Tab-separated table of C-alpha atoms in Angstrom:
chain	number	residue	atom	x	y	z
A	1	MET	CA	6.236	24.067	30.950
A	2	ASN	CA	7.261	24.366	27.310
A	3	LEU	CA	4.954	22.099	25.313
A	4	GLN	CA	5.103	21.796	21.540
A	5	THR	CA	1.949	21.333	19.490
A	6	LEU	CA	1.962	18.005	17.687
A	7	PRO	CA	0.018	17.192	14.500
A	8	GLY	CA	-2.742	14.710	13.930
A	9	LEU	CA	-1.842	11.790	11.663
A	10	TYR	CA	-3.594	9.296	9.439
A	11	ILE	CA	-1.466	6.170	9.056
A	12	SER	CA	-2.115	3.328	6.626
A	13	HIS	CA	-0.912	0.341	8.633
A	14	GLY	CA	-1.330	-2.255	5.873
A	15	SER	CA	-0.728	-5.956	6.460
A	16	PRO	CA	0.517	-7.337	9.805
A	17	MET	CA	3.642	-8.285	7.846
A	18	LEU	CA	4.633	-4.607	8.042
A	19	ALA	CA	6.184	-5.522	11.386
A	20	LEU	CA	8.614	-7.944	9.683
A	21	ASN	CA	8.854	-6.416	6.203
A	22	PRO	CA	8.737	-2.609	6.513
A	23	GLU	CA	8.910	-1.982	2.727
A	24	GLN	CA	8.694	1.762	2.026
A	25	VAL	CA	6.317	2.805	4.773
A	26	GLY	CA	8.386	1.472	7.702
A	27	PRO	CA	11.290	3.893	7.113
A	28	ALA	CA	8.765	6.709	6.569
A	29	LEU	CA	7.264	5.961	9.995
A	30	GLU	CA	10.737	5.833	11.544
A	31	ARG	CA	11.585	9.260	10.109
A	32	LEU	CA	8.292	10.653	11.366
A	33	GLY	CA	9.029	9.422	14.885
A	34	GLU	CA	12.534	10.910	14.752
A	35	ASN	CA	11.456	14.290	13.382
A	36	LEU	CA	8.450	15.009	15.588
A	37	PRO	CA	8.902	16.305	19.141
A	38	LYS	CA	8.587	13.291	21.434
A	39	PRO	CA	4.934	12.977	22.492
A	40	LYS	CA	3.937	12.913	26.145
A	41	ALA	CA	1.211	10.450	25.140
A	42	ILE	CA	-0.424	9.013	22.021
A	43	ILE	CA	-4.132	8.560	21.269
A	44	VAL	CA	-5.063	6.130	18.484
A	45	MET	CA	-8.365	5.359	16.776
A	46	SER	CA	-7.848	2.002	15.043
A	47	ALA	CA	-9.814	0.321	12.271
A	48	HIS	CA	-9.603	-2.860	14.330
A	49	TRP	CA	-11.648	-1.694	17.302
A	50	GLU	CA	-15.136	-1.395	15.892
A	51	SER	CA	-17.785	-0.904	18.563
A	52	ASN	CA	-21.453	-0.079	18.852
A	53	ALA	CA	-20.774	2.920	21.098
A	54	LEU	CA	-17.709	5.120	21.502
A	55	GLU	CA	-15.267	3.567	23.977
A	56	VAL	CA	-11.963	4.574	25.544
A	57	SER	CA	-9.332	2.173	26.860
A	58	THR	CA	-8.597	2.883	30.522
A	59	SER	CA	-6.229	-0.060	30.978
A	60	ILE	CA	-2.927	0.598	32.757
A	61	ARG	CA	-1.012	-2.011	30.734
A	62	PRO	CA	-2.967	-3.427	27.776
A	63	GLU	CA	-1.883	-6.756	26.330
A	64	THR	CA	-0.414	-6.873	22.813
A	65	TRP	CA	-3.140	-8.544	20.733
A	66	HIS	CA	-2.173	-10.569	17.679
A	67	ASP	CA	-5.590	-10.176	16.079
A	68	PHE	CA	-4.814	-12.055	12.840
A	69	ARG	CA	-4.224	-15.616	11.646
A	70	GLY	CA	-1.945	-17.451	9.246
A	71	PHE	CA	1.219	-15.391	9.615
A	72	PRO	CA	4.796	-16.413	10.565
A	73	GLU	CA	5.340	-17.453	14.176
A	74	GLU	CA	7.867	-14.647	14.641
A	75	LEU	CA	5.041	-12.136	14.338
A	76	TYR	CA	3.141	-13.698	17.245
A	77	GLN	CA	6.168	-13.324	19.513
A	78	MET	CA	6.237	-9.557	19.116
A	79	ARG	CA	5.114	-7.366	21.987
A	80	TYR	CA	4.550	-3.629	22.300
A	81	PRO	CA	4.531	-3.042	26.063
A	82	ALA	CA	3.880	0.713	26.096
A	83	PRO	CA	1.768	1.595	29.134
A	84	GLY	CA	-1.735	2.951	29.046
A	85	GLN	CA	-2.622	6.171	30.835
A	86	PRO	CA	-5.913	6.028	32.775
A	87	GLU	CA	-5.641	9.722	33.731
A	88	LEU	CA	-5.570	10.746	30.075
A	89	ALA	CA	-8.396	8.313	29.322
A	90	GLU	CA	-10.514	10.023	31.982
A	91	GLN	CA	-9.680	13.415	30.462
A	92	ILE	CA	-10.797	12.111	27.055
A	93	LEU	CA	-14.062	10.827	28.514
A	94	LYS	CA	-14.714	14.214	30.116
A	95	ARG	CA	-14.060	16.040	26.840
A	96	PHE	CA	-16.477	13.718	25.073
A	97	ALA	CA	-19.125	14.335	27.734
A	98	ASP	CA	-18.666	18.110	27.423
A	99	ALA	CA	-19.131	17.765	23.631
A	100	ASN	CA	-22.310	15.673	24.092
A	101	LEU	CA	-20.569	12.570	22.751
A	102	THR	CA	-21.643	9.529	24.745
A	103	ALA	CA	-18.600	7.377	25.539
A	104	TYR	CA	-17.738	4.507	27.875
A	105	ALA	CA	-14.616	3.334	29.687
A	106	ASN	CA	-13.176	-0.069	28.756
A	107	ASN	CA	-10.458	-1.457	31.060
A	108	SER	CA	-10.044	-4.879	29.422
A	109	ARG	CA	-9.467	-4.149	25.732
A	110	PRO	CA	-6.119	-5.522	24.426
A	111	ARG	CA	-4.089	-3.428	22.006
A	112	ASP	CA	-4.788	-4.468	18.374
A	113	HIS	CA	-2.254	-4.399	15.539
A	114	GLY	CA	-3.709	-1.184	14.109
A	115	VAL	CA	-2.161	0.475	17.167
A	116	TRP	CA	1.051	-1.366	17.918
A	117	MET	CA	2.286	-2.131	14.421
A	118	PRO	CA	2.853	1.472	13.213
A	119	LEU	CA	4.092	2.506	16.668
A	120	LEU	CA	6.644	-0.314	16.549
A	121	HIS	CA	8.356	1.625	13.753
A	122	MET	CA	7.751	5.131	15.085
A	123	TYR	CA	8.596	4.573	18.749
A	124	PRO	CA	10.312	1.174	19.094
A	125	GLU	CA	11.258	1.817	22.743
A	126	ALA	CA	7.532	1.564	23.645
A	127	ASP	CA	8.096	4.137	26.395
A	128	ILE	CA	5.271	6.548	25.516
A	129	PRO	CA	1.811	5.995	27.062
A	130	VAL	CA	-0.835	4.989	24.514
A	131	VAL	CA	-4.616	5.290	24.834
A	132	GLU	CA	-6.837	3.641	22.220
A	133	ILE	CA	-10.313	4.854	21.350
A	134	SER	CA	-12.834	2.812	19.410
A	135	LEU	CA	-14.393	3.318	15.991
A	136	PRO	CA	-18.175	3.463	16.551
A	137	ILE	CA	-19.906	1.721	13.645
A	138	SER	CA	-23.161	3.569	14.336
A	139	MET	CA	-21.626	6.997	13.779
A	140	THR	CA	-21.609	9.033	10.575
A	141	ALA	CA	-18.483	10.468	8.970
A	142	ASP	CA	-19.387	13.856	10.464
A	143	ASP	CA	-19.712	12.281	13.930
A	144	ILE	CA	-16.260	10.689	13.671
A	145	PHE	CA	-14.858	14.000	12.426
A	146	LYS	CA	-16.347	15.602	15.570
A	147	ILE	CA	-14.470	13.098	17.751
A	148	GLY	CA	-11.205	14.288	16.200
A	149	ARG	CA	-12.217	17.933	16.544
A	150	THR	CA	-13.106	17.377	20.210
A	151	LEU	CA	-9.655	15.951	20.975
A	152	SER	CA	-7.698	18.343	18.732
A	153	VAL	CA	-6.932	20.691	21.641
A	154	LEU	CA	-4.864	17.896	23.220
A	155	ARG	CA	-2.265	18.418	20.487
A	156	GLU	CA	-1.243	21.552	22.428
A	157	GLN	CA	-0.364	19.320	25.391
A	158	GLN	CA	2.190	17.459	23.242
A	159	ILE	CA	-0.182	14.554	22.687
A	160	LEU	CA	-0.067	12.828	19.294
A	161	LEU	CA	-3.425	11.921	17.704
A	162	ILE	CA	-3.481	9.081	15.160
A	163	GLY	CA	-6.167	7.542	12.984
A	164	SER	CA	-4.933	4.099	11.894
A	165	GLY	CA	-6.438	2.379	8.841
A	166	SER	CA	-5.492	2.125	5.152
A	167	ILE	CA	-6.288	4.592	2.398
A	168	THR	CA	-7.363	1.653	0.209
A	169	HIS	CA	-8.342	-1.735	1.640
A	170	ASN	CA	-9.871	-4.457	-0.520
A	171	LEU	CA	-8.191	-7.701	0.553
A	172	ARG	CA	-9.824	-9.710	-2.228
A	173	GLU	CA	-8.063	-7.620	-4.866
A	174	LEU	CA	-4.511	-7.886	-3.492
A	175	ASN	CA	-1.615	-9.461	-5.362
A	176	ARG	CA	-0.137	-11.679	-2.642
A	177	HIS	CA	2.384	-13.468	-4.865
A	178	GLY	CA	5.250	-11.043	-4.382
A	179	GLY	CA	7.099	-8.918	-6.877
A	180	GLU	CA	6.144	-5.556	-8.280
A	181	SER	CA	2.531	-5.203	-9.318
A	182	ALA	CA	0.935	-2.334	-11.209
A	183	VAL	CA	-1.432	-0.159	-9.206
A	184	PRO	CA	-4.930	-0.570	-10.687
A	185	GLU	CA	-6.656	2.560	-11.919
A	186	TRP	CA	-9.566	2.206	-9.497
A	187	ALA	CA	-7.145	2.341	-6.537
A	188	SER	CA	-4.988	5.221	-7.796
A	189	THR	CA	-8.048	7.243	-8.858
A	190	PHE	CA	-9.617	6.888	-5.407
A	191	ARG	CA	-6.421	7.778	-3.589
A	192	ASN	CA	-5.663	10.754	-5.865
A	193	TYR	CA	-9.195	12.121	-5.435
A	194	VAL	CA	-8.898	12.028	-1.639
A	195	VAL	CA	-5.467	13.699	-1.640
A	196	GLN	CA	-6.623	16.394	-4.065
A	197	LYS	CA	-9.658	17.256	-1.947
A	198	LEU	CA	-7.641	17.311	1.278
A	199	SER	CA	-4.937	19.437	-0.367
A	200	HIS	CA	-7.592	22.016	-1.287
A	201	ARG	CA	-9.115	21.816	2.209
A	202	ASP	CA	-12.330	20.451	0.742
A	203	PHE	CA	-12.922	18.213	3.734
A	204	ASP	CA	-16.644	18.065	3.017
A	205	ALA	CA	-15.966	16.167	-0.226
A	206	VAL	CA	-14.117	13.458	1.708
A	207	LEU	CA	-16.741	13.299	4.450
A	208	ASP	CA	-19.249	12.785	1.622
A	209	TRP	CA	-17.502	9.455	1.069
A	210	LYS	CA	-20.337	7.743	-0.829
A	211	ASN	CA	-19.609	9.992	-3.824
A	212	ILE	CA	-15.856	9.348	-3.981
A	213	PRO	CA	-14.985	7.484	-7.219
A	214	TYR	CA	-14.593	3.706	-6.750
A	215	VAL	CA	-15.232	3.920	-2.999
A	216	GLU	CA	-16.980	0.537	-2.825
A	217	ARG	CA	-14.190	-1.239	-4.682
A	218	ASN	CA	-11.516	0.310	-2.478
A	219	HIS	CA	-13.487	-0.121	0.736
A	220	PRO	CA	-16.066	-2.948	0.634
A	221	THR	CA	-16.418	-2.081	4.337
A	222	LEU	CA	-15.536	1.354	5.679
A	223	GLU	CA	-13.555	0.632	8.853
A	224	HIS	CA	-10.108	1.291	7.340
A	225	PHE	CA	-11.204	4.575	5.747
A	226	ALA	CA	-13.224	5.955	8.677
A	227	PRO	CA	-10.200	6.716	10.932
A	228	LEU	CA	-9.283	9.335	8.318
A	229	PHE	CA	-12.415	11.275	9.315
A	230	PHE	CA	-11.082	11.321	12.885
A	231	SER	CA	-7.659	12.540	11.723
A	232	MET	CA	-9.244	15.247	9.563
A	233	GLY	CA	-10.912	16.623	12.692
A	234	THR	CA	-7.579	17.079	14.449
A	235	GLY	CA	-6.249	19.867	12.207
A	236	GLU	CA	-7.179	22.093	9.279
A	237	ARG	CA	-3.923	22.064	7.296
A	238	PHE	CA	-3.181	18.872	5.323
A	239	SER	CA	0.192	17.619	4.132
A	240	LEU	CA	1.231	14.372	2.479
A	241	VAL	CA	3.946	12.580	4.461
A	242	HIS	CA	4.236	9.370	2.429
A	243	SER	CA	2.547	7.659	-0.500
A	244	SER	CA	3.064	4.126	-1.808
A	245	PHE	CA	1.162	0.986	-2.734
A	246	THR	CA	1.955	-2.612	-1.842
A	247	MET	CA	0.531	-5.851	-3.229
A	248	GLY	CA	-0.862	-3.852	-6.137
A	249	SER	CA	-3.822	-2.047	-4.637
A	250	LEU	CA	-3.132	-1.660	-0.903
A	251	GLY	CA	-2.484	2.034	-0.302
A	252	MET	CA	0.086	2.876	2.368
A	253	ASP	CA	-0.295	6.670	2.568
A	254	ILE	CA	0.494	8.745	5.654
A	255	TYR	CA	-1.218	12.129	6.088
A	256	ARG	CA	-0.513	14.948	8.508
A	257	PHE	CA	-2.985	17.520	9.850
A	258	ASP	CA	-1.852	20.717	11.614
């Protein structure tokens, strides 16, 4: 069997409106899906599945969850019916156990928009099995990095690993009134610092997130940044796939790890 090693990705999924208004990042996701070898399966850690303990979705066919309010009705009609893959979920659970990472099966979790929204652009046919893993709020950055490192070997089985969040995510600071808006210095400085450190393979500086400039203003809560720690664990070589901002300060970067 000729399997091609896939990268790990960090995808900024932005607002749910990305599904209807792709802006710059939608075409970037489409190109990524076209240019990568087609995955045999996809594993996603999403900012929108925070949990006390590490969990893995074992559902055969998870429901598409519209886990947001106040958006156009058209958005709530969208479905992403990609199947789950319980066999892969069991393999993930075994790898976690072998790495002394306590994890639990969850067969009822619906698929949140941090999973289906970027995949809608990358793989619109929804014909690739998807397994979601949770973001444990009790874990440190190093622990989440270890989760990515533990699953990194699956890349050799043509499985795509994705951390889904947003490189900057302060909803109170967004310009929601449309039109072009200047990127504030606190957002660009934060984003540029992270990219510089990753480019120089200084992963420790990013894992030491409390000392990143303007971290609290960019991430009043950490759940959209933490999936990056997972993605960093999947590969040692960083490359920048896409960079843009929307609504002023919402960073829409995509990173690749090989």
